[in-house]
GROMACS .gro file of C-alpha atoms in nm:
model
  421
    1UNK     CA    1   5.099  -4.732  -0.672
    2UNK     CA    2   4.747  -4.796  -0.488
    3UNK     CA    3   4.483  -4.879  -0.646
    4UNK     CA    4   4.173  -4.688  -0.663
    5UNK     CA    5   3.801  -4.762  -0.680
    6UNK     CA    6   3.755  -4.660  -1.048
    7UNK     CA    7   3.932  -4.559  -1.361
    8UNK     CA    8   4.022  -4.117  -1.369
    9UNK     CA    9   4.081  -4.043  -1.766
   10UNK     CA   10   4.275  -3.684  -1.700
   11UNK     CA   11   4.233  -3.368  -1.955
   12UNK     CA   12   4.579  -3.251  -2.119
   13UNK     CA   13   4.657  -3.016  -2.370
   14UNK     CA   14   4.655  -3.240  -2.669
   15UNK     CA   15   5.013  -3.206  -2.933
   16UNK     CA   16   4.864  -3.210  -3.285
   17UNK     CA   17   4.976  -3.182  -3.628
   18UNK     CA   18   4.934  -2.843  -3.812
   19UNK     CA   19   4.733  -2.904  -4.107
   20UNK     CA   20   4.904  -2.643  -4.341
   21UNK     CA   21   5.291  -2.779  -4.257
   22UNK     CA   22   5.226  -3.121  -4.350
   23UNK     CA   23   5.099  -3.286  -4.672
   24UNK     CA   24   4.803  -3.429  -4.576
   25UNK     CA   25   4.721  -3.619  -4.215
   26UNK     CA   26   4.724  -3.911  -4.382
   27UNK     CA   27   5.062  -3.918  -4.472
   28UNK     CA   28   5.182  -3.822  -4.152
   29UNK     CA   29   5.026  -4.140  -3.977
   30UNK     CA   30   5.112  -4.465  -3.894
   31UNK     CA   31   5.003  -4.775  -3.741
   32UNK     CA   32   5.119  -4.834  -3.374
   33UNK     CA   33   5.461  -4.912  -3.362
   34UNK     CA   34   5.447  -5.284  -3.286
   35UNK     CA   35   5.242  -5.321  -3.588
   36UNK     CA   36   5.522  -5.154  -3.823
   37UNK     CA   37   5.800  -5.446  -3.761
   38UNK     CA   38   5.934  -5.451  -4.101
   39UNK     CA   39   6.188  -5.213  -4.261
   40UNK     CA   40   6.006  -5.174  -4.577
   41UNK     CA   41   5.661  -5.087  -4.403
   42UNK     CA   42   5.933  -4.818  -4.194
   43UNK     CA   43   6.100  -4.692  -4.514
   44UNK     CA   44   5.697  -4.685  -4.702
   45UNK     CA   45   5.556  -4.405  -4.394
   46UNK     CA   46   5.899  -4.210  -4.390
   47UNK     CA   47   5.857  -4.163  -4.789
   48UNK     CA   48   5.475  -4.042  -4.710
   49UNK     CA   49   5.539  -3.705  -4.568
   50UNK     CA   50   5.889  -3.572  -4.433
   51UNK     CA   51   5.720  -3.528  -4.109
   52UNK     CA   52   5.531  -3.893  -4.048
   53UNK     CA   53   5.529  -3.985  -3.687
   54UNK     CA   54   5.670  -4.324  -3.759
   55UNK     CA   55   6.042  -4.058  -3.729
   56UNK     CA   56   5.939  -4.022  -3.390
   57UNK     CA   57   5.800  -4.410  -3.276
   58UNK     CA   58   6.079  -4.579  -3.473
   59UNK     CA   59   6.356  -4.372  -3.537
   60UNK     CA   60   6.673  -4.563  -3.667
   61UNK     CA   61   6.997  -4.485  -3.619
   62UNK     CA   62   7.345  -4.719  -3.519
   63UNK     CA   63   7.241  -4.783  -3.159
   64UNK     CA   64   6.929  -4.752  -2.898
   65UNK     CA   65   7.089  -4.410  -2.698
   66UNK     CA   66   7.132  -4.238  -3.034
   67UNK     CA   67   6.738  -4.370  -3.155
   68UNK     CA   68   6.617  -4.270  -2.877
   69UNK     CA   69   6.808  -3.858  -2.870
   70UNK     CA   70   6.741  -3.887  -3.211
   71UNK     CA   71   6.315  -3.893  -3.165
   72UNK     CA   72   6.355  -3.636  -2.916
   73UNK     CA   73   6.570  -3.405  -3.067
   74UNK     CA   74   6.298  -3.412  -3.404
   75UNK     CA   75   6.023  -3.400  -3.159
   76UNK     CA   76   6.165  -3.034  -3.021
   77UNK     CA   77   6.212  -2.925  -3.372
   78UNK     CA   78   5.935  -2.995  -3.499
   79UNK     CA   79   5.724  -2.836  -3.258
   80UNK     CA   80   6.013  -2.514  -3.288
   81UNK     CA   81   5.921  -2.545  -3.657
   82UNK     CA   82   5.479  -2.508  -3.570
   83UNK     CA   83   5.465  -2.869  -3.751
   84UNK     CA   84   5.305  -2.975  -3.433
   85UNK     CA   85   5.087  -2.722  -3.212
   86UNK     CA   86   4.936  -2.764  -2.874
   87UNK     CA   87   4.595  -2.719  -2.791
   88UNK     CA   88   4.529  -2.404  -2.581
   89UNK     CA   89   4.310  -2.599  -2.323
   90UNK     CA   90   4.300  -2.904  -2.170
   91UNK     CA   91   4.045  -3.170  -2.320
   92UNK     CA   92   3.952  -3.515  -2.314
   93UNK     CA   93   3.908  -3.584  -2.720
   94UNK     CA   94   3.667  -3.840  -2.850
   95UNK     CA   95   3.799  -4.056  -3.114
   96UNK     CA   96   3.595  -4.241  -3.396
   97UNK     CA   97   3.710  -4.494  -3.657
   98UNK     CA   98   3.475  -4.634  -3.926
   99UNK     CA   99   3.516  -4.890  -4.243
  100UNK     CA  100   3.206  -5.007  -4.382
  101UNK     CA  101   2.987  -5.154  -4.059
  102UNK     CA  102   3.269  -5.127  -3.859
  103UNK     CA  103   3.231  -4.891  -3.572
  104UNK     CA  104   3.462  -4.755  -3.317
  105UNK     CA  105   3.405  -4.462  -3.066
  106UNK     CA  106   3.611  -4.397  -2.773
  107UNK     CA  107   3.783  -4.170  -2.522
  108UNK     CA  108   4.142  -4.057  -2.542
  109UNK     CA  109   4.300  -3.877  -2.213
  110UNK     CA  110   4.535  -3.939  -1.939
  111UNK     CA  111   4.445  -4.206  -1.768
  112UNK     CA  112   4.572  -4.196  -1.391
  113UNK     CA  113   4.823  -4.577  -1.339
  114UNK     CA  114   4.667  -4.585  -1.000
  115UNK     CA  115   4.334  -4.698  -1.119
  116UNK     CA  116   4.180  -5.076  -1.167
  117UNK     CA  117   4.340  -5.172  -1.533
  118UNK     CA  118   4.318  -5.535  -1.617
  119UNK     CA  119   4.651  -5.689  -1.807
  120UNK     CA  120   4.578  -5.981  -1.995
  121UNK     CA  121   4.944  -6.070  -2.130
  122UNK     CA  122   5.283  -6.127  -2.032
  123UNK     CA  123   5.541  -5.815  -2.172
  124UNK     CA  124   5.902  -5.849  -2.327
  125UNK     CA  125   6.151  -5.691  -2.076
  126UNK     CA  126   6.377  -5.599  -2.372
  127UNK     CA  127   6.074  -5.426  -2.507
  128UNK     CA  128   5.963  -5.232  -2.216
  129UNK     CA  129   6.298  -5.109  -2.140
  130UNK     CA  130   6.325  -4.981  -2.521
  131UNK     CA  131   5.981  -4.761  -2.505
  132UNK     CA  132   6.097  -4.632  -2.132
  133UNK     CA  133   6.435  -4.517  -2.242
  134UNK     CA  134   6.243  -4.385  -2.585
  135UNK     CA  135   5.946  -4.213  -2.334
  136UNK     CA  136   6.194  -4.078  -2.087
  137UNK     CA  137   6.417  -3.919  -2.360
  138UNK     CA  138   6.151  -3.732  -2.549
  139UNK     CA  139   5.932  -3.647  -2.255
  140UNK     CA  140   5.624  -3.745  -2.460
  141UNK     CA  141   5.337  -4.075  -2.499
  142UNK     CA  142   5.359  -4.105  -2.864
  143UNK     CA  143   5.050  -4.333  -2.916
  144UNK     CA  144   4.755  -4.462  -2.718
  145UNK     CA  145   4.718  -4.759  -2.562
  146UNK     CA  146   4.351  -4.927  -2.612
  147UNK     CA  147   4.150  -4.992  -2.362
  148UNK     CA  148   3.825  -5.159  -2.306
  149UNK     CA  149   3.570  -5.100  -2.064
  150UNK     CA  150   3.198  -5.167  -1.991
  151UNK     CA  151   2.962  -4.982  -1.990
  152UNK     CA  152   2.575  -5.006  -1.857
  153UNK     CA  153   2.490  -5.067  -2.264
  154UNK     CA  154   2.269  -4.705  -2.217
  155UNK     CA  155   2.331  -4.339  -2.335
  156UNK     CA  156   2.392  -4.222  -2.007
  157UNK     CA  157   2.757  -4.048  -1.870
  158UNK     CA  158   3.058  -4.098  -2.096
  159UNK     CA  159   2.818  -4.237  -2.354
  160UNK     CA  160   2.594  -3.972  -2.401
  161UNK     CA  161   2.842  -3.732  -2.398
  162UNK     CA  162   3.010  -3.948  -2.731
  163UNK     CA  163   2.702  -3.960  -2.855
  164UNK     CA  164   2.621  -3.572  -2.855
  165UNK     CA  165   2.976  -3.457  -2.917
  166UNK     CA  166   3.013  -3.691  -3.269
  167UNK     CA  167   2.738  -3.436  -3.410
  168UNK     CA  168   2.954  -3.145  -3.393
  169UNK     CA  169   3.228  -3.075  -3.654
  170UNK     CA  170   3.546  -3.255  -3.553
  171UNK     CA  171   3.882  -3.030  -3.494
  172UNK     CA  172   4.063  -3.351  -3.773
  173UNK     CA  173   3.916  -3.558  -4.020
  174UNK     CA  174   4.123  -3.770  -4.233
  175UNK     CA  175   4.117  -4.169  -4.379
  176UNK     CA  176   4.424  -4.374  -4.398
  177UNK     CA  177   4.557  -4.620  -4.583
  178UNK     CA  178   4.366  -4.911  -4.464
  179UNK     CA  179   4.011  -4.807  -4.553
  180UNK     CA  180   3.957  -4.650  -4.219
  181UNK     CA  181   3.793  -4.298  -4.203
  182UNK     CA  182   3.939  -4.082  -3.799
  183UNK     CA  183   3.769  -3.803  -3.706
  184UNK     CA  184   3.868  -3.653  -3.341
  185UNK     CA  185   3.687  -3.372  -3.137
  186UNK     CA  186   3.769  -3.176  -2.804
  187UNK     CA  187   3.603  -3.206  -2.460
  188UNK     CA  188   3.632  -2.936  -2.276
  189UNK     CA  189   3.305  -2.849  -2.133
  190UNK     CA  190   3.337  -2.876  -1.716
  191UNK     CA  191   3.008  -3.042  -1.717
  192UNK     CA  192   3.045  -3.264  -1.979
  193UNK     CA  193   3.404  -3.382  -1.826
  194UNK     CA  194   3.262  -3.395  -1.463
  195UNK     CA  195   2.984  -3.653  -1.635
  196UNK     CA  196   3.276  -3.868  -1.747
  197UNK     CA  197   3.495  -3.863  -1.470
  198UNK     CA  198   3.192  -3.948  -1.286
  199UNK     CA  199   3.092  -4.264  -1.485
  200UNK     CA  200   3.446  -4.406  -1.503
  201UNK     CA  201   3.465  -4.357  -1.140
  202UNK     CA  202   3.293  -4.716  -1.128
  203UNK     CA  203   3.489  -4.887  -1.392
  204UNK     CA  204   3.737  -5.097  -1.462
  205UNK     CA  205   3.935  -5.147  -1.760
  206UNK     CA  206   4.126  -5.437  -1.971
  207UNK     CA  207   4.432  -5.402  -2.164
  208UNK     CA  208   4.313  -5.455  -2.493
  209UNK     CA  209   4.657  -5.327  -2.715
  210UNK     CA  210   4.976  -5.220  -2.522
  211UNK     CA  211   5.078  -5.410  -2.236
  212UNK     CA  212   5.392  -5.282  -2.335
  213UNK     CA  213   5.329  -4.923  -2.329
  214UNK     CA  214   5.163  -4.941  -1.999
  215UNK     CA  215   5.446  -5.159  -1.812
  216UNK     CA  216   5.645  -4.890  -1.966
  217UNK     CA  217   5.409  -4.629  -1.788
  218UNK     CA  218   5.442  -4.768  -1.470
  219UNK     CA  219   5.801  -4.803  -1.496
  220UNK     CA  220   5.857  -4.440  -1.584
  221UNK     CA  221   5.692  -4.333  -1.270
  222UNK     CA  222   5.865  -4.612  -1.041
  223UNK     CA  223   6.175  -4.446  -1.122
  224UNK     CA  224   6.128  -4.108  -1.132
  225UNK     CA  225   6.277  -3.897  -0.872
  226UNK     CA  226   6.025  -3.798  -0.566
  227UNK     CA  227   5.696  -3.844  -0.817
  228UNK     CA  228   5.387  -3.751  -0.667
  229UNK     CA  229   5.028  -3.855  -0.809
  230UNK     CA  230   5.006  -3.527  -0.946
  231UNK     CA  231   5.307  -3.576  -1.172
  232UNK     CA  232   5.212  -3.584  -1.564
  233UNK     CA  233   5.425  -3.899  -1.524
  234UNK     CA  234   5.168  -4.047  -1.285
  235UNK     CA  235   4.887  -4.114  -1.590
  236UNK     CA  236   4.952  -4.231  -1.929
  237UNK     CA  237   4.811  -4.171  -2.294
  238UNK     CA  238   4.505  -4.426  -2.347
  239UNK     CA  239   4.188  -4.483  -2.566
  240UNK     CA  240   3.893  -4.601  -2.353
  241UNK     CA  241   3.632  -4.813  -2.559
  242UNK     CA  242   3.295  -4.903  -2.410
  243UNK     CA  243   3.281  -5.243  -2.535
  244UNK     CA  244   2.939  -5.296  -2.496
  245UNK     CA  245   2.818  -5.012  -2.753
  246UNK     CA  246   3.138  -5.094  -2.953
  247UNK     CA  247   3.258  -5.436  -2.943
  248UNK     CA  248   3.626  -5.449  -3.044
  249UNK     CA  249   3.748  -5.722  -3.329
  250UNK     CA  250   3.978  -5.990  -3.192
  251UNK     CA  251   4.249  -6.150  -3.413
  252UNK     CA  252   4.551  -6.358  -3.406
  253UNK     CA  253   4.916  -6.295  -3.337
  254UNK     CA  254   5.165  -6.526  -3.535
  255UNK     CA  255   5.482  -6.627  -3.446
  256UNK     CA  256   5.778  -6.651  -3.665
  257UNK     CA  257   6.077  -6.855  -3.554
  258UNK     CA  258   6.359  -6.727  -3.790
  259UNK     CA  259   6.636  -6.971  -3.657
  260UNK     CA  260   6.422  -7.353  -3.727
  261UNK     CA  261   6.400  -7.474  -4.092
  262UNK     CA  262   6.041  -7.623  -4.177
  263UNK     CA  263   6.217  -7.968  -4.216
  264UNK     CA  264   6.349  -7.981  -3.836
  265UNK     CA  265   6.047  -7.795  -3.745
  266UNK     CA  266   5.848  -8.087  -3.875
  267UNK     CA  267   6.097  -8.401  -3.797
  268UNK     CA  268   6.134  -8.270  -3.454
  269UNK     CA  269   5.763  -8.306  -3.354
  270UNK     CA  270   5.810  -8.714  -3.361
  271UNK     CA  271   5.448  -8.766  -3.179
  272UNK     CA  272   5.402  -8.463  -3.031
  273UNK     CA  273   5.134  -8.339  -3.255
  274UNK     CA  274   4.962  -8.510  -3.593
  275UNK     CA  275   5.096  -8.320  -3.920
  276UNK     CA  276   4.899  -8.334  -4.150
  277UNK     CA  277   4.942  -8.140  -4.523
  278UNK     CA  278   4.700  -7.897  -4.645
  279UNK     CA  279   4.658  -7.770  -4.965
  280UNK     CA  280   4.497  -7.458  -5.165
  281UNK     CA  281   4.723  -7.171  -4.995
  282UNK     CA  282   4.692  -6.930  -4.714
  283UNK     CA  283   4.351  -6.871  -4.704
  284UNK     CA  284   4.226  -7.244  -4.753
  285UNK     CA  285   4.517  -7.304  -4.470
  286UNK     CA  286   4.362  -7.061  -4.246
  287UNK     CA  287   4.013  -7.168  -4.292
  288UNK     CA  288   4.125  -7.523  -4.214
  289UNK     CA  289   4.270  -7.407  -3.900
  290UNK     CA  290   3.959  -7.238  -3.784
  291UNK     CA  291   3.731  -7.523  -3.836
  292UNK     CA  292   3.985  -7.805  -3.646
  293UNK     CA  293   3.801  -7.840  -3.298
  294UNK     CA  294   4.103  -7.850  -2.966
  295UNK     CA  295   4.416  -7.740  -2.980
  296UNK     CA  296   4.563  -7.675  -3.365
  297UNK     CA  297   4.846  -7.453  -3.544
  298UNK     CA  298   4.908  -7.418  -3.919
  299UNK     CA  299   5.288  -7.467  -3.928
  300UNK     CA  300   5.354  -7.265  -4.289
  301UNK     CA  301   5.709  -7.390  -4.451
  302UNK     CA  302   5.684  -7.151  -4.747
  303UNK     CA  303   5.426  -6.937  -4.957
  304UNK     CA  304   5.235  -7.248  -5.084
  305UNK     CA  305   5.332  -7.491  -4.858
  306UNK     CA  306   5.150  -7.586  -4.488
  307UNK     CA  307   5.075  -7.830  -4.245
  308UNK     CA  308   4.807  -7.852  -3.996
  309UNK     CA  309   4.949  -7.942  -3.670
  310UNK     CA  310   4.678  -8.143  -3.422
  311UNK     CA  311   4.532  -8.354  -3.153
  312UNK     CA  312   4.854  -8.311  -2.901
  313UNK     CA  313   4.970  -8.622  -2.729
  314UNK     CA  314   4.794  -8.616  -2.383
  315UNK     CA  315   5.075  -8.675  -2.200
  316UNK     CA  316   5.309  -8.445  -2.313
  317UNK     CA  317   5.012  -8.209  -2.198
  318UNK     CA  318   5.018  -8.276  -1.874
  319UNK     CA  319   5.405  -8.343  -1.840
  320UNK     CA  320   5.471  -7.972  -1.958
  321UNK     CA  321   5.139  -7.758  -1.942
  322UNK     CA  322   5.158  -7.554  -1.583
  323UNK     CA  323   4.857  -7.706  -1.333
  324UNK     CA  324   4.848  -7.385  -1.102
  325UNK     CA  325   4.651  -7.209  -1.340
  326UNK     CA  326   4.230  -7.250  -1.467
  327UNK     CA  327   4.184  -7.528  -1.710
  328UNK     CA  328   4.099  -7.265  -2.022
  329UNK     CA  329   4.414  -7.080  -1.939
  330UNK     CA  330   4.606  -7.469  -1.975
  331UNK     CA  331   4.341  -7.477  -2.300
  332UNK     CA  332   4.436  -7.169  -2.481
  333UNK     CA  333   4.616  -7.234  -2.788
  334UNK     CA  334   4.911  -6.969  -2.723
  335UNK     CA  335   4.994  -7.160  -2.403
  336UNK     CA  336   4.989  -7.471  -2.514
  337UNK     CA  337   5.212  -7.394  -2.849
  338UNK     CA  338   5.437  -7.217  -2.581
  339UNK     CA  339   5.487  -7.505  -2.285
  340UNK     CA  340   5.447  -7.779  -2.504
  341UNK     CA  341   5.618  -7.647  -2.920
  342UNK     CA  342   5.812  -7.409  -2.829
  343UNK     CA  343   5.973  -7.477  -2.489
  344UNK     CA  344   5.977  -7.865  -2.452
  345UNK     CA  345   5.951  -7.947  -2.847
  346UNK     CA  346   6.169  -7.698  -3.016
  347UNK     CA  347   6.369  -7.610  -2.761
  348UNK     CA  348   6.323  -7.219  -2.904
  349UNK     CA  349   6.478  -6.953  -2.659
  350UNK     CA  350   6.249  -6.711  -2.579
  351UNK     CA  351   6.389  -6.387  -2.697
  352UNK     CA  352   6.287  -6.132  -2.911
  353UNK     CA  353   6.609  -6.257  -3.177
  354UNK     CA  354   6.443  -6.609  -3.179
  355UNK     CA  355   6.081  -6.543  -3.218
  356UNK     CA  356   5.895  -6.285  -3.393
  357UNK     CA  357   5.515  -6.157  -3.336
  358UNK     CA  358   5.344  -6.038  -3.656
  359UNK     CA  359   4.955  -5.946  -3.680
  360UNK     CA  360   4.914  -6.060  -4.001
  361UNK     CA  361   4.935  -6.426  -4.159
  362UNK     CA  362   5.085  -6.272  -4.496
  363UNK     CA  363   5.364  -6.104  -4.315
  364UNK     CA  364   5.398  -6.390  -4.112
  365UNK     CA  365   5.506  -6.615  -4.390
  366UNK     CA  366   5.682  -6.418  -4.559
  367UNK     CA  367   5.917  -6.298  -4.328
  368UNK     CA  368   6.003  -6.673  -4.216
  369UNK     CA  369   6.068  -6.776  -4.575
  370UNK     CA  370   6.289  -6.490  -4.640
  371UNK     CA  371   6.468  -6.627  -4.294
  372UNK     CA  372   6.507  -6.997  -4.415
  373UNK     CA  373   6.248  -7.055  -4.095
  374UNK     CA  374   5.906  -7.173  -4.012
  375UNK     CA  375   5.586  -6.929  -3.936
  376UNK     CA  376   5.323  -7.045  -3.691
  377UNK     CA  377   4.956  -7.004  -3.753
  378UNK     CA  378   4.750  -6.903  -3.464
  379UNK     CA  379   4.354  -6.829  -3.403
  380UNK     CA  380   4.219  -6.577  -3.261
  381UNK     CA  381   4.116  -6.563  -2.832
  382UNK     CA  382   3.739  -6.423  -2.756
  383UNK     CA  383   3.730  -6.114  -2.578
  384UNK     CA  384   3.508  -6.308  -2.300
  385UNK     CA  385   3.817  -6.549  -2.260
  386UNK     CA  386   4.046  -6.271  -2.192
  387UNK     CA  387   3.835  -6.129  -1.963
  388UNK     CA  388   3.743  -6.400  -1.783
  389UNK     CA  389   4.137  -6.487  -1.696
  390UNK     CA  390   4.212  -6.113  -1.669
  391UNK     CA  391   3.944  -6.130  -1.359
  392UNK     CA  392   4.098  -6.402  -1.248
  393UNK     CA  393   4.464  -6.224  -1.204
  394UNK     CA  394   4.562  -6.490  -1.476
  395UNK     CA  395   4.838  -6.350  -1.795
  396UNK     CA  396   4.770  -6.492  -2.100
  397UNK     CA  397   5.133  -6.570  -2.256
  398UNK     CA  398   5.255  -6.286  -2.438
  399UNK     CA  399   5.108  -6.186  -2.802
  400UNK     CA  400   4.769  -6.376  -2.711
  401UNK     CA  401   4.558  -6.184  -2.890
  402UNK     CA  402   4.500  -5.812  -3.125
  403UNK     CA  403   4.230  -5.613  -3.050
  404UNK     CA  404   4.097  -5.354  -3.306
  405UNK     CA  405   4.046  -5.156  -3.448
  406UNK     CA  406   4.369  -4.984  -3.322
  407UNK     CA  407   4.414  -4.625  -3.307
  408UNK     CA  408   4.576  -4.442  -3.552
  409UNK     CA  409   4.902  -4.276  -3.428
  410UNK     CA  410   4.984  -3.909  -3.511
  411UNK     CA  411   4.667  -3.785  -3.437
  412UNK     CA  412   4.717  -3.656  -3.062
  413UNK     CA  413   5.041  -3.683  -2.900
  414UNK     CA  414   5.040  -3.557  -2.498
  415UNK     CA  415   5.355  -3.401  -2.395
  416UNK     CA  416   5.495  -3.467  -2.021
  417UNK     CA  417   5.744  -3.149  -1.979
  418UNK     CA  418   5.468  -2.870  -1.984
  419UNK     CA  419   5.176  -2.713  -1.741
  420UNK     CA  420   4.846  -2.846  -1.828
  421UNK     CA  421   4.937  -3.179  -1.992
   0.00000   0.00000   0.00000
């Protein structure tokens, strides 16, 4: 597709739970589906409420075609059933998240795939090709993707429209598990929607979360039979966050390499990197990691066991770090544990089988001890940095970074099969 000048966040007719057929909204949530990786956290949202979302973003089943019939077929019954409803008209629907001074307003629509969006990180073909044939079978987005734009830092367009909609009662209020408080309202007021469409007309937009889900976007509407820009298929499901009134929190991905013991992890660095042990536990670990100036991992063998890997041999840097690209990309600690660790060190294939991605350090560790393998420690990427190589046309490798807060999914689904999506 073309670009465009700007960024065009389409109205749809929003797919939403019915409060009276469910439990509660909270136990029909679920963090995006990246974020639940492991069976128990799967097995923990299914228990919730008959009727949690994470049935329709994960479904299980003996092989990906049945999965994937599987979430479609529950998607059609449950809306048979009135468990989920569709809003009679088209809105945009502004979206707030709040825990303690944390702060999140934003925007979720359809945003058109023709317009200037900004990815930041490599994708997973194996992955993409999993969410398509998921998308494509259920004729639904699920979740929204987050997005970050900027804004002119002023209560003017989109922004003042936030700002007078969030004092009206929201159509859903609910907090989840984490701490964090939701509360979503409609936008359906011409004016109001011509005021937004007219301020993101100037914008563009970074990928903050789900590089995935918009490769799979694109992908969708590659290969899709004589589509037009007017197909539903031609936009997908996003939340747009004005960074500058709402900065987004930026943390670590860690990698988990389920295949390499600690021990061969370790003996097989030889002078690649200085080891060094650290003691006190995760969080000392972590802290330790933060405060190491350059390049630097925590390499974590067990619960209570890690090593600070450091101070990479120069050499090996420039024998196996990519020159084509700015130095801070050949900086970045993701690309240099991925050229140098992973690729030349380790010799680790890069496939989903032979490393995991896990957004938190806990998780991280456990899963490679309960694997007989070693978990990899990362810091967290600024949001300038990603911006800055994003301008550039530069990819981050893949799993660089988390932005959050991250929406909550179950709130707002947008169907692609009906008039007015």
């Amino acid at each position: 597709m073309t670009s465009t000048d700007g960024l065009r966040l389409l109205p749809f007719r929003g797919l939403r739970y019915a409060a009276d057929r469910v439990s509660s909204l909270t136990a029909v949530t679920s963090p995006p589906y990246d974020v639940v990786v492991r069976p128990d956290g799967v097995r923990h949202l299914e228990t919730a409420d008959p009727y949690n979302i994470v049935r329709l973003i994960l479904p299980h089943a003996a092989d990906p075609a049945t999965r994937h019939r599987q979430a479609a077929d529950t998607l059609r019954r449950w809306r048979a059933e009135g468990v989920l409803t569709q809003d009679e008209r088209p809105a945009l629907y502004v979206y707030e998240q709040r825990s303690g001074e944390v702060l999140q307003r934003g925007l979720i629509g359809a945003l058109c795939l023709d317009g200037p969006v900004l990815p930041h990180e490599d994708v997973i073909a194996e992955v993409v090709e999993d969410r398509a044939d998921l998308m494509r079978a259920a004729a639904a987005n699920f979740e929204p993707l987050l997005l970050s734009y900027q804004g002119q830092g002023t209560a003017t367009g989109a922004a003042a429209v936030i700002e007078r909609i969030v004092r009206c009662a929201p159509l859903l209020a609910t907090t989840t598990e984490d701490g964090f408080s939701h509360r979503l309202w409609a936008v359906t007021d011409p004016a109001d929607l011509a005021a937004i469409d007219g301020d993101l007309a100037h914008k563009q937009a970074l990928i903050a979360d789900g590089h995935h889900r918009w490769a799979t976007y694109q992908r969708l509407y590659e290969q899709l039979p004589g589509a037009t820009p007017a197909s539903p298929w031609a936009s997908g499901l996003v939340l747009l966050v004005d960074t500058v009134r709402y900065p987004l929190q930026v943390r670590a991905i860690h990698r988990v390499l389920p295949h390499l013991p600690p021990v061969k992890a370790l003996a097989g660095l030889g002078g690649a990197f200085r080891a060094r042990p650290l003691q006190g536990g995760l969080s000392a670990a972590l802290e330790a990691l933060e405060e190491t100036p350059g390049t630097a991992f925590v390499l974590a063998e067990g619960p209570d066991a890690f090593h600070l890997l450091d101070r990479p041999d120069p050499e090996l840097l420039d024998r196996t770090v990519r020159t084509d690209r700015p130095e801070t990309w050949r900086r970045l600690d993701a690309t240099v544990l991925h050229s140098v660790l992973l690729d030349e060190v380790w010799r680790i294939p890069d496939d989903p089988s032979h490393i995991g991605y896990l957004h938190h350090a806990e998780a991280a560790v456990e899963q490679a001890a309960r694997h007989g393998g070693t978990a990899v420690l990362m810091r967290a990427t600024s949001e300038e940095t990603v911006r800055q190589l994003a301008e550039y046309g530069v990819t981050m490798p893949r799993k660089s970074t988390s932005f959050g807060p991250k929406p909550a999914t179950g709130l707002v689904l947008r169907t692609l099969d009906d008039a007015g999506n």
